[in-house]
PDB file of C-alpha atoms in Angstrom:
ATOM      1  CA  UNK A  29       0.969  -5.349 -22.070  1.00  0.00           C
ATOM      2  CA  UNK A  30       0.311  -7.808 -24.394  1.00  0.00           C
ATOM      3  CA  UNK A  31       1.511 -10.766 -22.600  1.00  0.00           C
ATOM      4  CA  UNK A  32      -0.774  -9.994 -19.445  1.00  0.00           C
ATOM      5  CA  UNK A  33      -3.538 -12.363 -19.090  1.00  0.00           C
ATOM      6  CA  UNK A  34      -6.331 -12.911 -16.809  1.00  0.00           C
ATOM      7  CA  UNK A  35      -7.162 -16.845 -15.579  1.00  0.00           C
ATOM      8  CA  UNK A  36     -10.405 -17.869 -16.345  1.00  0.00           C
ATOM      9  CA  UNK A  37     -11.149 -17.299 -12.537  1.00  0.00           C
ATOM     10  CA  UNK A  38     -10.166 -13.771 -12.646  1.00  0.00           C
ATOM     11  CA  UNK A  39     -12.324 -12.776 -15.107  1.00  0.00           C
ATOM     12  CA  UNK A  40     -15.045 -14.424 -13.433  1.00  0.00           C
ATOM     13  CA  UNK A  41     -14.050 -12.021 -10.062  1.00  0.00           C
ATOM     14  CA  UNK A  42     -13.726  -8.810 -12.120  1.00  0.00           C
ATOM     15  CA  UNK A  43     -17.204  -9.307 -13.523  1.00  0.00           C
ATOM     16  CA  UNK A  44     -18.871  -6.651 -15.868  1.00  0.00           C
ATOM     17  CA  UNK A  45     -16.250  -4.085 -15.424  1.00  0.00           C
ATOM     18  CA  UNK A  46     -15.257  -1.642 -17.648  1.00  0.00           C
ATOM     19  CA  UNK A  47     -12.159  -1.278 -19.803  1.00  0.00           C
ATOM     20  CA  UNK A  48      -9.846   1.145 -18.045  1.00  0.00           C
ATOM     21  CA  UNK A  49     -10.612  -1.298 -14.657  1.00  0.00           C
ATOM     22  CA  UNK A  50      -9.957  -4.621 -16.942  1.00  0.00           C
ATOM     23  CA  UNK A  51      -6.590  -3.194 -18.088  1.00  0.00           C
ATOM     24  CA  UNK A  52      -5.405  -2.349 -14.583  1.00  0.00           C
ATOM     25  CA  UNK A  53      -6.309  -5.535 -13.224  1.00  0.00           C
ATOM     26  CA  UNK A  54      -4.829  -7.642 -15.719  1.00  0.00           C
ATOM     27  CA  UNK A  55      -1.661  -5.294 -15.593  1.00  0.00           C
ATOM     28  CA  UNK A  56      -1.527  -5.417 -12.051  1.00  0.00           C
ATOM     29  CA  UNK A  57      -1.700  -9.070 -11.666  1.00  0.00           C
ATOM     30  CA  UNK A  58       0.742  -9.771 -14.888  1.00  0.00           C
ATOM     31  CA  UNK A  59       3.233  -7.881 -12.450  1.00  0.00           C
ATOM     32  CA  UNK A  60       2.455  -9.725  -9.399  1.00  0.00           C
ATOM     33  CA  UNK A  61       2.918 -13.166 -11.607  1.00  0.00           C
ATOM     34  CA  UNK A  62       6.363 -11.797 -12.189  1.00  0.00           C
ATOM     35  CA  UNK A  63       7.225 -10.933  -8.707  1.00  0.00           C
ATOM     36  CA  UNK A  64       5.912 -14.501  -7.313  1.00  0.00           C
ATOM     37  CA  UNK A  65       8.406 -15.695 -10.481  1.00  0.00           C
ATOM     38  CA  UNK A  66      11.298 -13.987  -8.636  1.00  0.00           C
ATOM     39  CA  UNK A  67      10.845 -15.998  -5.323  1.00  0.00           C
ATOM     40  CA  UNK A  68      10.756 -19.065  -7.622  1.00  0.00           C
ATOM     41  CA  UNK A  69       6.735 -19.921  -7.527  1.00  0.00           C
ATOM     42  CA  UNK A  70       4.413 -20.700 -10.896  1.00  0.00           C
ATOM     43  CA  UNK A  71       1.849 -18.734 -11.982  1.00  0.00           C
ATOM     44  CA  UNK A  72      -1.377 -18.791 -10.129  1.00  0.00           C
ATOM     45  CA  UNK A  73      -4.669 -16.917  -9.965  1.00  0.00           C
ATOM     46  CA  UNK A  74      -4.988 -14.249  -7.774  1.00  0.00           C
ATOM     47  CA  UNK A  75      -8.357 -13.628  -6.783  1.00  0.00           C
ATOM     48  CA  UNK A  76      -9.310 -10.268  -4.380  1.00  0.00           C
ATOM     49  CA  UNK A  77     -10.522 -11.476  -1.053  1.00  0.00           C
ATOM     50  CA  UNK A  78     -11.883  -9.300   1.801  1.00  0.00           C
ATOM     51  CA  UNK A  79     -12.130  -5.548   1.025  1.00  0.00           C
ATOM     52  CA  UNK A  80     -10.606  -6.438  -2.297  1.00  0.00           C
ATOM     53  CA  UNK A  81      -7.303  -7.629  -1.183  1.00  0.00           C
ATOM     54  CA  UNK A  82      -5.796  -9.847  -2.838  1.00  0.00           C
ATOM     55  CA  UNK A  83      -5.393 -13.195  -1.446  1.00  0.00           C
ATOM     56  CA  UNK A  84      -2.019 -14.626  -1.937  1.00  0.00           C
ATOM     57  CA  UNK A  85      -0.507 -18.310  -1.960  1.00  0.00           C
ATOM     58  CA  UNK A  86       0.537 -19.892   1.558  1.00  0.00           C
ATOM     59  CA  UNK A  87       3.464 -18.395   2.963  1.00  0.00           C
ATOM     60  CA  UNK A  88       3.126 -15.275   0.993  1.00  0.00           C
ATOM     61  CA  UNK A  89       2.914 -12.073   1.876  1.00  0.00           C
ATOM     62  CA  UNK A  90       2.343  -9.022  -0.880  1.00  0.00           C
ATOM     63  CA  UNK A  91       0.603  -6.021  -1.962  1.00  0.00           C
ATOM     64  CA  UNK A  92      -0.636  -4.355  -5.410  1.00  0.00           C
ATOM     65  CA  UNK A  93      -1.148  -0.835  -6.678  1.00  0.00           C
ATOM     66  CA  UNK A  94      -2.134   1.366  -9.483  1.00  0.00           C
ATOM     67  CA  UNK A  95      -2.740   4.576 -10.053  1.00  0.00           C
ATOM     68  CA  UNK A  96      -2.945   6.522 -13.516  1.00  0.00           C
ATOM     69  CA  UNK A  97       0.034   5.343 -15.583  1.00  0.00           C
ATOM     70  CA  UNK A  98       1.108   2.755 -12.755  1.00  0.00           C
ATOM     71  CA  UNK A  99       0.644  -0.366 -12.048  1.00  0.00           C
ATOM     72  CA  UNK A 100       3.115  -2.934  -9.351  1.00  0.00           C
ATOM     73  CA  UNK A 101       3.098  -5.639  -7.341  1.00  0.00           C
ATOM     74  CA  UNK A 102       5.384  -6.300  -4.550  1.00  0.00           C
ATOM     75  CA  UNK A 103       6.029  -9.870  -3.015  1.00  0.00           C
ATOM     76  CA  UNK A 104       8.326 -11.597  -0.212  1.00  0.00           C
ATOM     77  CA  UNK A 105       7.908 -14.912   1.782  1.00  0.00           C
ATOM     78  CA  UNK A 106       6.604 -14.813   5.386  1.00  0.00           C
ATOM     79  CA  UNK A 107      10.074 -15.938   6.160  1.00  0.00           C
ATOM     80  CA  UNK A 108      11.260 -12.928   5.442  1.00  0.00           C
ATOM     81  CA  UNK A 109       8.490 -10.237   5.922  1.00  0.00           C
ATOM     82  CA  UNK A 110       5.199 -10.808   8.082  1.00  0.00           C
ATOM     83  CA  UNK A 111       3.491  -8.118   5.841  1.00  0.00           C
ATOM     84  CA  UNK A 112       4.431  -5.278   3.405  1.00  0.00           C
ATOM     85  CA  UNK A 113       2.023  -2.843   1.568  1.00  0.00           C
ATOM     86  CA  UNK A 114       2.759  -0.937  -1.430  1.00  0.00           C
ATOM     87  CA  UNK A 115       0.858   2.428  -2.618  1.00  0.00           C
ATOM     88  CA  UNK A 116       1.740   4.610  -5.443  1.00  0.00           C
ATOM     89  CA  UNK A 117       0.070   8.107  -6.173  1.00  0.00           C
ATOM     90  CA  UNK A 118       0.363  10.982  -8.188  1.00  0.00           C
ATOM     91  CA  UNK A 119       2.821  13.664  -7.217  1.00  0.00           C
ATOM     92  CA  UNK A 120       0.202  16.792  -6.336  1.00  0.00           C
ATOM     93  CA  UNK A 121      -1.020  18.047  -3.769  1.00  0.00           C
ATOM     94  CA  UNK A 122      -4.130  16.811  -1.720  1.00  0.00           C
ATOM     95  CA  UNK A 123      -7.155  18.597  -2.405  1.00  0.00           C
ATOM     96  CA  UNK A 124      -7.837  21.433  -0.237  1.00  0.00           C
ATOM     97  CA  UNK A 125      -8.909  20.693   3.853  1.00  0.00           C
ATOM     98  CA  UNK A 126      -7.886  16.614   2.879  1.00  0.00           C
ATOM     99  CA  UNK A 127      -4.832  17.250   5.479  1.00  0.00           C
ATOM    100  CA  UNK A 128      -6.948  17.643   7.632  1.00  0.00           C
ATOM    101  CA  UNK A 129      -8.975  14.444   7.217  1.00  0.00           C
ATOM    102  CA  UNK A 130      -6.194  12.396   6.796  1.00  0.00           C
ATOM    103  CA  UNK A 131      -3.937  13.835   9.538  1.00  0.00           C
ATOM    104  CA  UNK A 132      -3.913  12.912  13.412  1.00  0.00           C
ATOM    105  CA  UNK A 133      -2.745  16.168  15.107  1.00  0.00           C
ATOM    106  CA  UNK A 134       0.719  15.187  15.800  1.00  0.00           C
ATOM    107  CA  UNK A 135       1.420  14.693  12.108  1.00  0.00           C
ATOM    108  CA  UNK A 136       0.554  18.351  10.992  1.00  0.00           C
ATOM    109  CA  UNK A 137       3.521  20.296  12.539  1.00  0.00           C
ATOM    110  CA  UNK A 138       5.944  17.775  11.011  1.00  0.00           C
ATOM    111  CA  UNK A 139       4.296  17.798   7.779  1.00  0.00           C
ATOM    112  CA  UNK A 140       4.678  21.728   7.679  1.00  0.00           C
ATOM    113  CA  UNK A 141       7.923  21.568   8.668  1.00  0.00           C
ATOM    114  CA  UNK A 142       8.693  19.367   6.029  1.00  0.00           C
ATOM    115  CA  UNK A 143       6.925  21.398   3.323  1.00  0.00           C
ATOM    116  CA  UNK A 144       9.222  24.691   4.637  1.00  0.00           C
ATOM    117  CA  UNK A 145      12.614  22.523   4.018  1.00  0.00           C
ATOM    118  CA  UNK A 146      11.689  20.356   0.941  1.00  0.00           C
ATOM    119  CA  UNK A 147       9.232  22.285  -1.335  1.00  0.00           C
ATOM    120  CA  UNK A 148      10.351  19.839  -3.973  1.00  0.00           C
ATOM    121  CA  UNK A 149       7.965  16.886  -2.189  1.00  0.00           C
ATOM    122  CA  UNK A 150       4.463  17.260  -1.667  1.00  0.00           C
ATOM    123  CA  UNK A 151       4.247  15.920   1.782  1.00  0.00           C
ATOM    124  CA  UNK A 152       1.039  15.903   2.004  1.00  0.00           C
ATOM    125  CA  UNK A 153      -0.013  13.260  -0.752  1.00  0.00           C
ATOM    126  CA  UNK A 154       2.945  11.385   0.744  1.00  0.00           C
ATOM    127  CA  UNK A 155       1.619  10.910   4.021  1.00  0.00           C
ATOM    128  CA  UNK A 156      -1.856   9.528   2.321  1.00  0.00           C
ATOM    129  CA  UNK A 157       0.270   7.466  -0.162  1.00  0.00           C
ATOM    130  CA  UNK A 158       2.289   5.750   3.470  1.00  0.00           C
ATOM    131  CA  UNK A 159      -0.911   5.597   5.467  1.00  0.00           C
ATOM    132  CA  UNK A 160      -2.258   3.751   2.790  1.00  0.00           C
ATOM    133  CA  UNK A 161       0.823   1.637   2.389  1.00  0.00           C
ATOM    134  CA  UNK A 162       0.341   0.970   5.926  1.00  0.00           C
ATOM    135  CA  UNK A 163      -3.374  -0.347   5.697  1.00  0.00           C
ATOM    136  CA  UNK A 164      -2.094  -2.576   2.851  1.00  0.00           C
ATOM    137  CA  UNK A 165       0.150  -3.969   5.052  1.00  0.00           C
ATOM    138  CA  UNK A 166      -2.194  -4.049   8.287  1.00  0.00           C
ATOM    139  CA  UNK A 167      -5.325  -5.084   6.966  1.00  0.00           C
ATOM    140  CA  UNK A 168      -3.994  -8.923   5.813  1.00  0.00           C
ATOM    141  CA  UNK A 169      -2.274  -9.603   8.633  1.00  0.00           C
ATOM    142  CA  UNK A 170      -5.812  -8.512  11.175  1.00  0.00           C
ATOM    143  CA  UNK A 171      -8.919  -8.835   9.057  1.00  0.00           C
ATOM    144  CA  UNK A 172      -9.329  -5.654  10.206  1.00  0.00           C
ATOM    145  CA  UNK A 173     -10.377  -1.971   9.028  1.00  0.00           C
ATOM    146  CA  UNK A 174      -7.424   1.004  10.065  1.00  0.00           C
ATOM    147  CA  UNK A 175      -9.021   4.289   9.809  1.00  0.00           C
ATOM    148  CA  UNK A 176      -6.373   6.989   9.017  1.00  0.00           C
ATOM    149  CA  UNK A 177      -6.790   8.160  12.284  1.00  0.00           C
ATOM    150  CA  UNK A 178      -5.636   4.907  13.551  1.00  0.00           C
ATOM    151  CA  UNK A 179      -2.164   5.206  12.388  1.00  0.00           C
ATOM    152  CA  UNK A 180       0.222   7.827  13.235  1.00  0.00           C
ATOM    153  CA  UNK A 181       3.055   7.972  10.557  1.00  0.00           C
ATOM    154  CA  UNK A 182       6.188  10.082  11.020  1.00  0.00           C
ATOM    155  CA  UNK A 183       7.897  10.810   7.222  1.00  0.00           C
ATOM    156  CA  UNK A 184      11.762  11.618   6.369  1.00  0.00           C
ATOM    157  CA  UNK A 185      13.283  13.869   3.953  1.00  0.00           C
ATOM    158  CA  UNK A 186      15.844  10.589   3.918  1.00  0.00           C
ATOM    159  CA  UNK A 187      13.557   8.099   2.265  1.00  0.00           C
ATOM    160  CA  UNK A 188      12.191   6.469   5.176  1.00  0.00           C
ATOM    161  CA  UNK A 189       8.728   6.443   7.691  1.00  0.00           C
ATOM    162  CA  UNK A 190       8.050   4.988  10.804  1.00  0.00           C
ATOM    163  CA  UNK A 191       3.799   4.147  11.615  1.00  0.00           C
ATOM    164  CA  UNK A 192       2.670   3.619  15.194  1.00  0.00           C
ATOM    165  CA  UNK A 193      -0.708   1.772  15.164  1.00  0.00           C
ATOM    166  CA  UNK A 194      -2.658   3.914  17.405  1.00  0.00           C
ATOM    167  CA  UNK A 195      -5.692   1.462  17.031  1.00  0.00           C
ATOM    168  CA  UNK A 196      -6.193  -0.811  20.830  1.00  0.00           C
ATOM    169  CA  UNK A 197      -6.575  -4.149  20.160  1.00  0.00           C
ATOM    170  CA  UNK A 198      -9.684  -6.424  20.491  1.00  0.00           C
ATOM    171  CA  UNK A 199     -10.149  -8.312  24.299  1.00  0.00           C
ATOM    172  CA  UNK A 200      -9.187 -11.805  23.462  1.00  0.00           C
ATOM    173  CA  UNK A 201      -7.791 -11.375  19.849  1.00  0.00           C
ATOM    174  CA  UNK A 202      -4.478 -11.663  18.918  1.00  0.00           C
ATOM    175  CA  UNK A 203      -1.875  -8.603  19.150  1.00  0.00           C
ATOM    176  CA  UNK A 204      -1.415  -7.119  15.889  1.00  0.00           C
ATOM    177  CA  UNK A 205       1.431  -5.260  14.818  1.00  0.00           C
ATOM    178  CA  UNK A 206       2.168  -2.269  16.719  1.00  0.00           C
ATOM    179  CA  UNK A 207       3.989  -0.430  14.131  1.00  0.00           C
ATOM    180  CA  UNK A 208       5.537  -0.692  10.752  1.00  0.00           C
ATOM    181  CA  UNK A 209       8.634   0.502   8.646  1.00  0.00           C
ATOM    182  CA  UNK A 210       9.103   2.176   5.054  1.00  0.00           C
ATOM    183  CA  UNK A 211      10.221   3.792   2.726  1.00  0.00           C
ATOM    184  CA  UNK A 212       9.170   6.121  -0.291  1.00  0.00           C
ATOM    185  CA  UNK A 213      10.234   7.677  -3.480  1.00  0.00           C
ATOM    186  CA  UNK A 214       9.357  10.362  -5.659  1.00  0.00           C
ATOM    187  CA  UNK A 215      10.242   9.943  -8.906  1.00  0.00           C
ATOM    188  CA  UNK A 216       9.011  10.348 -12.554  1.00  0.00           C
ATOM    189  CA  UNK A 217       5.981  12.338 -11.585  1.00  0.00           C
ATOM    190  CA  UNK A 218       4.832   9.833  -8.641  1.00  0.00           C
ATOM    191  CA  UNK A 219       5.140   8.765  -5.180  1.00  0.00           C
ATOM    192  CA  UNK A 220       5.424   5.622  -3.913  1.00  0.00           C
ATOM    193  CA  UNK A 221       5.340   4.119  -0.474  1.00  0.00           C
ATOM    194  CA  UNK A 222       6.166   0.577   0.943  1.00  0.00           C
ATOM    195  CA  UNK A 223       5.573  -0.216   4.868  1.00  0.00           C
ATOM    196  CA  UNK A 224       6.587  -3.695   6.535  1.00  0.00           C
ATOM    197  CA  UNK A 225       6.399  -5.446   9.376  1.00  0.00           C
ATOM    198  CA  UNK A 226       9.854  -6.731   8.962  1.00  0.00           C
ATOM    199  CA  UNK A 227       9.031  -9.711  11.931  1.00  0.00           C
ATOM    200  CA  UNK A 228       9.256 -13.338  10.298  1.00  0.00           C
ATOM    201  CA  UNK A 229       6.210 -15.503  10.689  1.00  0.00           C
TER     202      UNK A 229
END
């Protein structure tokens, strides 16, 4: 987009990349300037923190995606959300024996269930697409790495998932979320997930 800049800071943070990762990460950030617009907050830089995420204003909480021919940025104030993650994939199947990798074994009868009922959705990718919508959303909020083992998520033909954190908490650190709540599309060739922990700060 031709509008869609990068702040001298950015450009610093992306470094020597190449083109196709330049493009994404200025599109990706031009849309997350436009969602912090919609809660009524200026334009800032928005530099990628630990693991990459980015790192938001105060009293922000958001996520970013992109995939091949997508790119978007969701925002909300901690008021409102304590975290959300957003993931957005193509709509194929996983590569073969991924299932298994991704799964936890109480996710693989549902998932064939699902794939019996509504051949239309490829339930597979969409559980990777949520359980990564679900580290998105986990990861700011604990500093802390969620294996896809460490999330269980349960996926309806209605639009909507549940994830139970499976992961025990560190002695003496806070309690993190013990589960989130999306929902997911597929549309226009893609899937796309969102997970939140709809609890206020």
């Amino acid at each position: 987009m031709p509008e869609a800049t990068l702040y001298p800071e950015e450009r610093a943070a992306l470094g020597k990349a190449g083109e196709a990762r330049r493009l994404e990460f200025t599109t990706v950030r031009h849309c997350a300037r436009r969602a912090l617009g919609r809660l009524g907050l200026p334009p800032t830089p928005l530099l990628p923190g630990m693991r990459g995420a980015p790192r938001w204003p105060d009293g922000v909480a958001g996520s970013m995606t992109h995939c091949a021919g997508y790119r978007a940025a969701a925002v909300a104030h901690c008021s409102d959300v304590r975290a959300l993650g957003i993931d957005a994939e193509p709509h194929e199947p996983l590569a073969e024996g991924l299932l298994d990798y991704i799964a936890v074994p109480d996710e693989r009868g549902p998932v064939s269930r699902l794939v019996t009922q509504h051949p239309e959705v490829h339930w597979d990718r969409l559980l990777f697409c949520a359980k990564e919508a679900v580290y998105k959303a986990w990861f700011p909020v604990t500093q802390r790495w969620l294996s896809f083992h460490d999330a269980e998520v349960s996926l309806s033909p209605d639009g909507s998932f549940r994830a139970r954190i499976l992961a025990s908490p560190p002695a003496g650190q806070p309690v993190p979320p013990g589960g989130f709540e999306g929902r997911w599309l597929a549309r226009n060739g893609f899937l796309l997930a969102c997970a939140t922990d709809p609890r206020p700060v």
